[in-house]
Short mmCIF file of C-alpha atoms in Angstrom, two decimals:
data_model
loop_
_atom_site.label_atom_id
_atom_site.label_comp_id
_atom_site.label_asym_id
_atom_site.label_seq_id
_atom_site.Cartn_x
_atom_site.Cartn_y
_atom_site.Cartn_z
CA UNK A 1 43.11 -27.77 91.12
CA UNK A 2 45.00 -30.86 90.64
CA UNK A 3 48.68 -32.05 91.75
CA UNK A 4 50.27 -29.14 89.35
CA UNK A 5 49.06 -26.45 91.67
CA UNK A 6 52.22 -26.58 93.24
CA UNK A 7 54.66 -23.56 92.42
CA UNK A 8 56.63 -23.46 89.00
CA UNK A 9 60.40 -24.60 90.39
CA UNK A 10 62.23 -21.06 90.07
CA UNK A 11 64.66 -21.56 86.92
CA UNK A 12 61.25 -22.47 84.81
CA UNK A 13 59.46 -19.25 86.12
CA UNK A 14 62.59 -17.64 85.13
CA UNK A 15 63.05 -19.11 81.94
CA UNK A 16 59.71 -17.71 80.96
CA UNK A 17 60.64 -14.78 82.04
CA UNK A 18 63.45 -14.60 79.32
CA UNK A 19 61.14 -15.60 76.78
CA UNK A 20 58.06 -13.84 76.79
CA UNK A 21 59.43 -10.12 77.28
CA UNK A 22 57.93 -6.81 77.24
CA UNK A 23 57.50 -5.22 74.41
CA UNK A 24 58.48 -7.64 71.90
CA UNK A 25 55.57 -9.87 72.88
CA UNK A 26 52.92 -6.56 72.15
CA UNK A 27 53.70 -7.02 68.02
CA UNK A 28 53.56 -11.02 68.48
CA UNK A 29 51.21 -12.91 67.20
CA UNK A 30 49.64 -15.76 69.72
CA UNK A 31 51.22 -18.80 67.26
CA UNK A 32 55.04 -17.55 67.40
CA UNK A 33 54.33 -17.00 71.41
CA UNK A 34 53.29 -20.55 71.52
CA UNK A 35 56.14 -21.77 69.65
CA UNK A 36 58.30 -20.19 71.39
CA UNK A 37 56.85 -21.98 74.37
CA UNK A 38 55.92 -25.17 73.41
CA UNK A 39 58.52 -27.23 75.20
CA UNK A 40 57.62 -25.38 78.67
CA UNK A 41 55.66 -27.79 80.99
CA UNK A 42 51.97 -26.92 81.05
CA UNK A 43 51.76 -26.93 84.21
CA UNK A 44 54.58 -24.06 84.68
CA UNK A 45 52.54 -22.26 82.27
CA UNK A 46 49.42 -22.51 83.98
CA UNK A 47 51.37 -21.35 87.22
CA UNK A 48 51.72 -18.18 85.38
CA UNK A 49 48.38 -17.53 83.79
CA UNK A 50 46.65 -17.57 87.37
CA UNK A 51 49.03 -15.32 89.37
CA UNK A 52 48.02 -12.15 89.58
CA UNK A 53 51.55 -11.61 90.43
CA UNK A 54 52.56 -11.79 87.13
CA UNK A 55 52.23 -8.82 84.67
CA UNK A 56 48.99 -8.90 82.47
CA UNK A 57 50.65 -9.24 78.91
CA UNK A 58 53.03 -12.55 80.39
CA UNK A 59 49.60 -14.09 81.95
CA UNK A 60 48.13 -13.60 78.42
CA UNK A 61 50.99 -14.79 76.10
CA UNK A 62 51.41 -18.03 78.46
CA UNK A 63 47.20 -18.46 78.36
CA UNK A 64 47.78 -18.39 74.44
CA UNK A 65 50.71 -21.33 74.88
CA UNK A 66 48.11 -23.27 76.43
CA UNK A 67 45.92 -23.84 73.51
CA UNK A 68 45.41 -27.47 73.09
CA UNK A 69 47.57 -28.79 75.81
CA UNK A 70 45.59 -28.31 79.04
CA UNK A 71 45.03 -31.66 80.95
CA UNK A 72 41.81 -32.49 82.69
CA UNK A 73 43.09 -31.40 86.14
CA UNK A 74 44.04 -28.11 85.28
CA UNK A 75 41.39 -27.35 82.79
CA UNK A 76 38.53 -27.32 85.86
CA UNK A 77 40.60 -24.90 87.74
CA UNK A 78 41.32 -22.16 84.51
CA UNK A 79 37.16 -22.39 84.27
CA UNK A 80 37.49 -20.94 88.17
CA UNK A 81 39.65 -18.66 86.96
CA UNK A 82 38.18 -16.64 83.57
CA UNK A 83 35.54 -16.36 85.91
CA UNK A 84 37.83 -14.23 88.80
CA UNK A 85 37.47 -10.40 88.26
CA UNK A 86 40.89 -9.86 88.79
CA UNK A 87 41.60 -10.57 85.24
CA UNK A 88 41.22 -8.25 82.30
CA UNK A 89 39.13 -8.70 79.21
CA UNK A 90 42.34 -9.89 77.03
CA UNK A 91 43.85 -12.65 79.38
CA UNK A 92 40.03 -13.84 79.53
CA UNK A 93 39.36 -14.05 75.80
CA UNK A 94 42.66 -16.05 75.80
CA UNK A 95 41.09 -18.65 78.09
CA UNK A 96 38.08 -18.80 76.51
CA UNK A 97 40.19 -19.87 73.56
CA UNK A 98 41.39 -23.07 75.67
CA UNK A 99 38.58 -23.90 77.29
CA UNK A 100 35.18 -23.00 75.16
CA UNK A 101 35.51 -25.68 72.61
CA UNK A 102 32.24 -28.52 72.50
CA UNK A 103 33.57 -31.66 74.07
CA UNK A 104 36.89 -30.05 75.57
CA UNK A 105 37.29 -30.45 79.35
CA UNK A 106 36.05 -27.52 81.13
CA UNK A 107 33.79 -26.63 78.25
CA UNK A 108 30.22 -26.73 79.47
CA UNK A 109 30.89 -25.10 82.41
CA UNK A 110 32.24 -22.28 80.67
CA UNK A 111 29.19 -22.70 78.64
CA UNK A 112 26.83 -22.01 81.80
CA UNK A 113 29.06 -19.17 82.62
CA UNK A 114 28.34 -17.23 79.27
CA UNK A 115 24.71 -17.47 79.63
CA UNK A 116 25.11 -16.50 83.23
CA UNK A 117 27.26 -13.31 82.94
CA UNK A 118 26.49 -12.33 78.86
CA UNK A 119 23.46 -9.82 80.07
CA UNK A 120 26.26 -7.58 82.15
CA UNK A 121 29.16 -8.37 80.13
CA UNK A 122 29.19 -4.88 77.83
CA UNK A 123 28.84 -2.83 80.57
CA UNK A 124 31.74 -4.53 82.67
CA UNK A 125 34.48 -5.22 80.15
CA UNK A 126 34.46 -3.15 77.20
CA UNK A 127 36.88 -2.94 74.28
CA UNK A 128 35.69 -6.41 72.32
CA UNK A 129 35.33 -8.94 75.29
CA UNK A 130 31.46 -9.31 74.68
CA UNK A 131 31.92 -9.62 71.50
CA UNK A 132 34.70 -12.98 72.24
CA UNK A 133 32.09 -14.16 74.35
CA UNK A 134 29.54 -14.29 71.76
CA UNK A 135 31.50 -15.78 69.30
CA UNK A 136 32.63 -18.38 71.78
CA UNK A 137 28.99 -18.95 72.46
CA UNK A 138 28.47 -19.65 68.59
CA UNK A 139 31.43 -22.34 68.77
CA UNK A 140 29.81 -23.93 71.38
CA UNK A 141 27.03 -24.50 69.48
CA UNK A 142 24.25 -21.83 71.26
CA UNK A 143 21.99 -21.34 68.06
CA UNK A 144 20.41 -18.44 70.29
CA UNK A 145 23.22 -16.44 69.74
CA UNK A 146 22.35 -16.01 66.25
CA UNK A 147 20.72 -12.77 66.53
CA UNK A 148 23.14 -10.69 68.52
CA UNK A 149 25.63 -12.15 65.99
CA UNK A 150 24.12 -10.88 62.53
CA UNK A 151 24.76 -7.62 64.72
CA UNK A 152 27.93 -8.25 64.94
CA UNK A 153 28.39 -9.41 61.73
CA UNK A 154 27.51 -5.90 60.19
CA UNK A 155 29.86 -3.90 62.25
CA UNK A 156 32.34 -1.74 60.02
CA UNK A 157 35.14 -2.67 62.17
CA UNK A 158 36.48 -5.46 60.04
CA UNK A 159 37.84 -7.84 63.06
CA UNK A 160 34.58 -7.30 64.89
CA UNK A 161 32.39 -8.42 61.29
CA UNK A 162 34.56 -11.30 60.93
CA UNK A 163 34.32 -12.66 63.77
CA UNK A 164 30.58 -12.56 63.31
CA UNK A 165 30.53 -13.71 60.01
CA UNK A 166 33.06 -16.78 60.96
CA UNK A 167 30.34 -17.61 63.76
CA UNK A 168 26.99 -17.61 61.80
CA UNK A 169 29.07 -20.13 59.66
CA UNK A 170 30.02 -22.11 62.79
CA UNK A 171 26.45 -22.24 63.59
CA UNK A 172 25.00 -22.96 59.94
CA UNK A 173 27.67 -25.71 60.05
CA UNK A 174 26.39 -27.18 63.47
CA UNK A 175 22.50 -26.86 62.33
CA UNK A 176 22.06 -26.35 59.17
CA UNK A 177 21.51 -23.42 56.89
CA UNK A 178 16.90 -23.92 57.82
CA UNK A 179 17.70 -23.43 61.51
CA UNK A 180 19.68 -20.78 61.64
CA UNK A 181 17.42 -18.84 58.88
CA UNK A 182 14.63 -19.89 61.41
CA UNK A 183 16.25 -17.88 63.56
CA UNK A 184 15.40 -14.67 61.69
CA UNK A 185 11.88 -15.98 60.84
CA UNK A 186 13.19 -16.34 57.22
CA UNK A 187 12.69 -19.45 55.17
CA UNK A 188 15.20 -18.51 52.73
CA UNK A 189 18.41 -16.20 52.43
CA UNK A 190 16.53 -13.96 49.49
CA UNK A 191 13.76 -13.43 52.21
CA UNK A 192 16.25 -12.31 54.52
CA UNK A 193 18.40 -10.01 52.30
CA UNK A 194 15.35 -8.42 51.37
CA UNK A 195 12.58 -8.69 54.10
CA UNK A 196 15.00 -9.37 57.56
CA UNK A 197 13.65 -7.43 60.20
CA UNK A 198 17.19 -5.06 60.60
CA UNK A 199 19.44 -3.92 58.50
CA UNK A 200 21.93 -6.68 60.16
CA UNK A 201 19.61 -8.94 59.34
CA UNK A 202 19.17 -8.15 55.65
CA UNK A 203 23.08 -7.77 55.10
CA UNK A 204 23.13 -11.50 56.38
CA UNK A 205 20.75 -12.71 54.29
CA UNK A 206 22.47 -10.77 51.09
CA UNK A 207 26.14 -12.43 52.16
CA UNK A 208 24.28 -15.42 52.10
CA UNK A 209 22.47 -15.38 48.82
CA UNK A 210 25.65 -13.97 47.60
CA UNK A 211 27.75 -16.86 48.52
CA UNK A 212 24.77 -19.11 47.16
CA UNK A 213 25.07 -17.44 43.85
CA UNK A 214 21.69 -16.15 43.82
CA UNK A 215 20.91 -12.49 42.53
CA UNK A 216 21.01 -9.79 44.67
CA UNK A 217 19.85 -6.84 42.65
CA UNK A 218 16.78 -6.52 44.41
CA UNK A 219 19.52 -5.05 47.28
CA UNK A 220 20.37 -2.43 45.57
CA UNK A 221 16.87 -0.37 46.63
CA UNK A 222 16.99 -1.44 50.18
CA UNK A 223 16.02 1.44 52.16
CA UNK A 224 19.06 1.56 54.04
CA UNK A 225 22.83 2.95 52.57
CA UNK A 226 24.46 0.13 54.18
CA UNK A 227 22.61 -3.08 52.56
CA UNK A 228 22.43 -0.91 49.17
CA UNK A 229 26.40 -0.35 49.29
CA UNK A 230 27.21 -3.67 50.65
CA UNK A 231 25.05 -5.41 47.28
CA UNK A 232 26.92 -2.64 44.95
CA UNK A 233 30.84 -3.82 46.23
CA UNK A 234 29.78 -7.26 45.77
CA UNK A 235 28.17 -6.65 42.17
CA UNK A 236 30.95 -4.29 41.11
CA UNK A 237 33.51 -6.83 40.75
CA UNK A 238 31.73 -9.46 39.09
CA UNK A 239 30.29 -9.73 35.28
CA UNK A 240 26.17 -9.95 35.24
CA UNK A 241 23.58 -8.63 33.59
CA UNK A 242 24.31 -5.15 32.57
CA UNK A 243 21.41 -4.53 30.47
CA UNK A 244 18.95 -5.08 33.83
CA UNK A 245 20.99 -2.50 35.17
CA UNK A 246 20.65 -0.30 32.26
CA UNK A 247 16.87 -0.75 31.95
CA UNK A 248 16.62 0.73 36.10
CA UNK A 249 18.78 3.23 35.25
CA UNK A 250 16.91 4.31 32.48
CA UNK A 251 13.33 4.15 33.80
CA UNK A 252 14.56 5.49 37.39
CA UNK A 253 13.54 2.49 39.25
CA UNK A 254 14.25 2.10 42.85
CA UNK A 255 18.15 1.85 43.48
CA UNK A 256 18.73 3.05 39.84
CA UNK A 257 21.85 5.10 41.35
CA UNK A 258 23.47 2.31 42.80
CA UNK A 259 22.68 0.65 39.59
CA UNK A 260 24.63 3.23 37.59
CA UNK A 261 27.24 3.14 40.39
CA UNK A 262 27.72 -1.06 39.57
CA UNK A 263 28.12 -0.39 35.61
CA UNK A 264 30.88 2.08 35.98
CA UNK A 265 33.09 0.18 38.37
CA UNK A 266 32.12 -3.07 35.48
CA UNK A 267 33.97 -0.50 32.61
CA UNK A 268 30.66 1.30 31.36
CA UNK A 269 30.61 5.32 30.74
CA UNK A 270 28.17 6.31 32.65
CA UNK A 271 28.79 10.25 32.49
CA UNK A 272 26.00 10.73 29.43
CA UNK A 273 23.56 8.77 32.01
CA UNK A 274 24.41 10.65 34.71
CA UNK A 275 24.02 13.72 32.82
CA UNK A 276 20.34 12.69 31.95
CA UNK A 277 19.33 12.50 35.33
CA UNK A 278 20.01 15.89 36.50
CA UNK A 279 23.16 15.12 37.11
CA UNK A 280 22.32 13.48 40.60
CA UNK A 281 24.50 15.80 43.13
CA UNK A 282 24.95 16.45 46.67
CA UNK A 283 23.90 20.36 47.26
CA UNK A 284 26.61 21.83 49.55
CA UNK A 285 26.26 25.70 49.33
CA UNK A 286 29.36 27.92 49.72
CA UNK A 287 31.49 25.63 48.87
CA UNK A 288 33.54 26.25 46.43
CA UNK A 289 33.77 23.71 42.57
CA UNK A 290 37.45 23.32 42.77
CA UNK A 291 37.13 22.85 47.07
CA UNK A 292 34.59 20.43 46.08
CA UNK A 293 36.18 18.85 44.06
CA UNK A 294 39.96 17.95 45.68
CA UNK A 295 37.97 16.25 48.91
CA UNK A 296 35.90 14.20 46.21
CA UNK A 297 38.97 13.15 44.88
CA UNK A 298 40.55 12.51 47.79
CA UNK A 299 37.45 10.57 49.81
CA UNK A 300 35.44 9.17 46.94
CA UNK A 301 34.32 6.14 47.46
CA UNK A 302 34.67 7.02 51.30
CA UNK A 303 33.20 4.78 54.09
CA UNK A 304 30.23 2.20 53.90
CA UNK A 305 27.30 4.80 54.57
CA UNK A 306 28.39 7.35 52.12
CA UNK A 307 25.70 8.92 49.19
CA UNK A 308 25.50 7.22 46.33
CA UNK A 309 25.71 10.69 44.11
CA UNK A 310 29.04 11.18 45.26
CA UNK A 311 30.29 7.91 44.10
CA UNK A 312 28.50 8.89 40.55
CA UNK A 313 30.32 12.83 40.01
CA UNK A 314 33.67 11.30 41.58
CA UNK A 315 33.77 8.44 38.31
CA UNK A 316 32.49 11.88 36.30
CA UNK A 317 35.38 14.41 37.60
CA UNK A 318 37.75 15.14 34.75
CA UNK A 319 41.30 14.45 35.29
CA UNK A 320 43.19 17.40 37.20
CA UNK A 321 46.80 17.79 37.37
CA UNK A 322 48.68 18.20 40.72
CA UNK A 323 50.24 21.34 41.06
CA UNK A 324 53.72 21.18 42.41
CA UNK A 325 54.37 24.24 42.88
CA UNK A 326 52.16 25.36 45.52
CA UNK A 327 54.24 24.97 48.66
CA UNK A 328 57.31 26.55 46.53
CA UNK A 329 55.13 29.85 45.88
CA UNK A 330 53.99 29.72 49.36
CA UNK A 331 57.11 30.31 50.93
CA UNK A 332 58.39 32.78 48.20
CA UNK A 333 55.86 34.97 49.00
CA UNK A 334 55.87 35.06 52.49
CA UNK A 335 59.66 35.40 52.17
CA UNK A 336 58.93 38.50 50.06
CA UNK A 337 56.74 40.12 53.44
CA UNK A 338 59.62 39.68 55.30
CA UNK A 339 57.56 37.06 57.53
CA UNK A 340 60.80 34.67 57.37
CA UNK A 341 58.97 31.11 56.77
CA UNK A 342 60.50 27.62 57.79
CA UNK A 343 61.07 24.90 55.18
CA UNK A 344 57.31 23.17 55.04
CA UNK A 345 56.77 20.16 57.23
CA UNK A 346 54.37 17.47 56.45
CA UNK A 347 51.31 16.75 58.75
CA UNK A 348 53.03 13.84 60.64
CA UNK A 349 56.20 15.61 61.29
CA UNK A 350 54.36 17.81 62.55
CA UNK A 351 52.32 15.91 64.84
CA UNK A 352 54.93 13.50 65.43
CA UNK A 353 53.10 10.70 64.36
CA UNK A 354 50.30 9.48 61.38
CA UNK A 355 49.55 10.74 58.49
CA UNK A 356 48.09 13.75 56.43
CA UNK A 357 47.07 16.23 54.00
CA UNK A 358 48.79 18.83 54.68
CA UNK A 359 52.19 21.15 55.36
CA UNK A 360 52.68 22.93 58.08
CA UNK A 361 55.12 26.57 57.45
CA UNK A 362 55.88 28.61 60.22
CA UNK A 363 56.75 32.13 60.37
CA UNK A 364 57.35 35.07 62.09
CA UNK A 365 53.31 35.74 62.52
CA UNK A 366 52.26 32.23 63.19
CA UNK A 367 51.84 28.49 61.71
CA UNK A 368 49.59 28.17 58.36
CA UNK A 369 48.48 24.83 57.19
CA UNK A 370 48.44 24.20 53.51
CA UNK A 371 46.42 21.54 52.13
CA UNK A 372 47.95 18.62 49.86
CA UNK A 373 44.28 18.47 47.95
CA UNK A 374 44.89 21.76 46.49
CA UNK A 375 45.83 25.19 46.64
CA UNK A 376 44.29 25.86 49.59
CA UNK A 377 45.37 27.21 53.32
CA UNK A 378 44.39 27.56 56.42
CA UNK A 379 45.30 29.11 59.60
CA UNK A 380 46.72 27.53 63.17
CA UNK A 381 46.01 29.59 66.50
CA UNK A 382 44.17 32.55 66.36
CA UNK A 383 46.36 34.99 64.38
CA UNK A 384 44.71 36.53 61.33
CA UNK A 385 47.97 38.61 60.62
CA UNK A 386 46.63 40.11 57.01
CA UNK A 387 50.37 40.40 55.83
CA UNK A 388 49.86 35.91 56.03
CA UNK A 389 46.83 36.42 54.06
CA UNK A 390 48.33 38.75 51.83
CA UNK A 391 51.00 36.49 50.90
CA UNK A 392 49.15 33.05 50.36
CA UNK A 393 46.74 34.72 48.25
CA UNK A 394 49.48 36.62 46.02
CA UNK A 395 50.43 32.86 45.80
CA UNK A 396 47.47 31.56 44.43
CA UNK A 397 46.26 29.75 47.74
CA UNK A 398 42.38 30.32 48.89
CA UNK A 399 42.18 31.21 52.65
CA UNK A 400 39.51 28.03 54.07
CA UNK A 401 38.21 29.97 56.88
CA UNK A 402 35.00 30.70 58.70
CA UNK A 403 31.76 29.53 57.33
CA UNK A 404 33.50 27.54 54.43
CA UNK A 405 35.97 25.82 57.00
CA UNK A 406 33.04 24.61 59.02
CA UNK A 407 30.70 23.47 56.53
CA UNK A 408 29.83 19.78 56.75
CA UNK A 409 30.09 17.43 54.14
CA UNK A 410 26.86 15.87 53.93
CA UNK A 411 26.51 12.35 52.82
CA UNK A 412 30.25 11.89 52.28
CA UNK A 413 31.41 9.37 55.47
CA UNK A 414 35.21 9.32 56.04
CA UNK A 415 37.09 7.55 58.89
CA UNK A 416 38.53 9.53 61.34
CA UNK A 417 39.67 8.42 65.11
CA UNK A 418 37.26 5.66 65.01
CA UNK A 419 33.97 7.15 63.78
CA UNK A 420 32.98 7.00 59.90
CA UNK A 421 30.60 10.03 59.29
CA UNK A 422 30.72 13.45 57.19
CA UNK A 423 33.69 15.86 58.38
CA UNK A 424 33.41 19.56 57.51
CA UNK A 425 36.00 21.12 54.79
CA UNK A 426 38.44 22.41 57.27
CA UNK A 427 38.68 19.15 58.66
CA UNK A 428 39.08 17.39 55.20
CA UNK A 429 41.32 19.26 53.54
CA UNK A 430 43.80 19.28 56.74
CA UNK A 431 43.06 15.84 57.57
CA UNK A 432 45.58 14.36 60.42
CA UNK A 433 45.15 10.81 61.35
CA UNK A 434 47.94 9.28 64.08
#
């Protein structure tokens, strides 16, 4: 490195100290950090970044400083160091910001790096660092990373689709809208929403005709759940023409459900449709109407690769009033077996953290969950005292045990702790998120 290797003098190193601290810097975002630092020397910053001394989060918040104000000198030697494996995947994605910009110092031989290391890079740093790199590749201009990015670009995690989304503009920017379709072996984005070779590839090309204005009804039969969802949330907000969706509706062409789906969410009552074809529903046996019906109301529309037909009988439930008195008879009637219940506590006060659908009442034969969806209760532990059972029934609650409890609900996907896939009832109806 250049002259400003030499050491930070000790009342700067300090005085960074006393400004990025531990663990109001975790809730920060990277442009107050670097406001907060902007009259620190960069070369006392970059003293920071590359001492492994320092803790992680101080390395990263003084990388994020950095951000258009590295000189030549000291650019050359942050390249030698996002390329150390003594950092970790956060500090490097902060370099990357600094130094992987076309035509910044440092920037094609960060470049090289990429290429060099991108084949290993999911196995050795997980949690999004791949991802940074391929996006950084797209800034630099790599049209080759066009591919991996539509797959990016169709992840449900919003961040991670963003960021692919953001670079297949970068790149259409840098080459043109023909090059990058090349890329797909499409000559046009309607060929690509509705012949791409992926499902990433065919929710490209639909953002793309979208954003072009062109129609994207065709979409709506795509084989897959995800393209056919993705064209109905577009369509569903917007005005069009309603009587093309009528007319597949009506003479059950392909994607006919979705169709339905886009004419209630545009103000139509669709019920008397719905009705005439069957209705359309999800077959779930042993479980209960009224069971069925409090998750539908509580998950409906759920997550991106949920069943159309549930999206159609949750705009065709009829209006059902909460009952606020459930937790009241609950504890009346356990009072009344002498099994002494506590005052009800709420999922996340009983978890100590999140949120959910249900209270939690404890007694003098165990802990009994009670759903917020309905009258409806279920059982913590292994106690099956029948005097509990007794009680919540007299009360109007139905025990969700056993077979019922454990019963999947297909085609219905609902986030929980990361995934986005049918849960069973038990699950549903005492749902806990932290």
């Amino acid at each position: 490195m250049g002259g400003g290797d030499l050491p930070s003098s000790a009342n700067t190193r300090e005085r960074i100290a006393e400004l990025v601290t531990w663990p109001e810097v975790r809730s920060e975002s990277p442009e107050s950090v670097a406001r907060r630092l902007s009259d620190v020397p960069v070369d006392a910053l970059v003293d920071v970044v590359v001492d492994a001394g320092e803790p992680g989060w101080r390395r990263r918040a003084c990388a994020q400083a950095l951000l258009g104000r590295v000189t030549v000198d000291r650019a050359m030697g942050l390249v030698d160091r996002v390329q150390g494996s003594d950092l970790g995947g956060d500090l490097r994605a902060a370099l990357l910001d600094i130094l992987s910009v076309s035509g910044r110092p440092g920037s094609d031989e960060v470049f090289r790096w990429l290429r060099e290391q991108e084949a290993s890079l999911r196995e050795r740093w997980p949690y999004g660092f791949a991802d940074k790199v391929l996006a950084e590749r797209a800034r630099l201009g790599d049209i080759s990373a066009a591919r991996p990015l539509a797959v990016l670009a169709a992840e449900p995690w919003r961040h991670r689709r963003v960021a692919g989304e953001e670079s297949i503009d970068a790149l259409v920017e840098a080459h043109g809208l023909p090059a990058v379709l090349a890329e797909y072996g499409a000559d046009s984005p309607e060929t690509l929403a509705t012949r791409g070779s992926s499902v990433a590839e065919r929710l490209l090309g639909l953002r793309l005709l979208w954003r072009r204005g062109g129609d994207i009804t065709a979409s709506l039969a795509d084989d897959s759940v995800l393209v056919a969802r993705a064209a109905y949330e577009l369509m569903a907000g917007t005005s069009g023409d309603d009587d093309a969706l009528l007319a597949m509706v009506e003479e059950r062409r392909p994607g006919h459900l979705w169709a339905l789906a886009v004419l209630h969410r545009r103000g139509h009552d669709i019920r008397a449709a719905w009705e005439a074809l069957g209705p359309p529903r999800v077959e779930l046996p042993g479980v209960p109407s009224d069971v069925r019906e409090a998750i539908l109301r509580e998950y409906a529309p759920g997550q991106r690769g949920t069943d159309p037909r549930w999206l159609l009988e949750a705009a065709c439930l009829e209006p059902e009033a909460a009952d606020e008195d459930v937790l009241r008879r609950a504890v009346d009637e356990l009072d009344a077996a002498g099994l002494r219940p506590e005052k009800p506590r709420p999922a996340a006060e009983h978890q100590g953290v999140g949120s959910g659908t249900y209270h939690v009442i404890a007694t003098t034969a165990g802990k009994i969950r009670v759903s917020t969806l309905g009258p409806f209760f279920s059982l913590i532990g292994e106690h099956e005292d029948a005097r509990v059972i007794t009680a919540m029934r007299a009360a109007g609650l139905r025990h969700i045990d056993g077979d019922l409890a454990a019963t999947r609900f297909t085609g219905l996907h609902v986030y929980y702790f990361g995934a986005r896939e049918p849960l069973d009832v038990g699950t549903l109806l005492f749902y806990w998120q932290d």
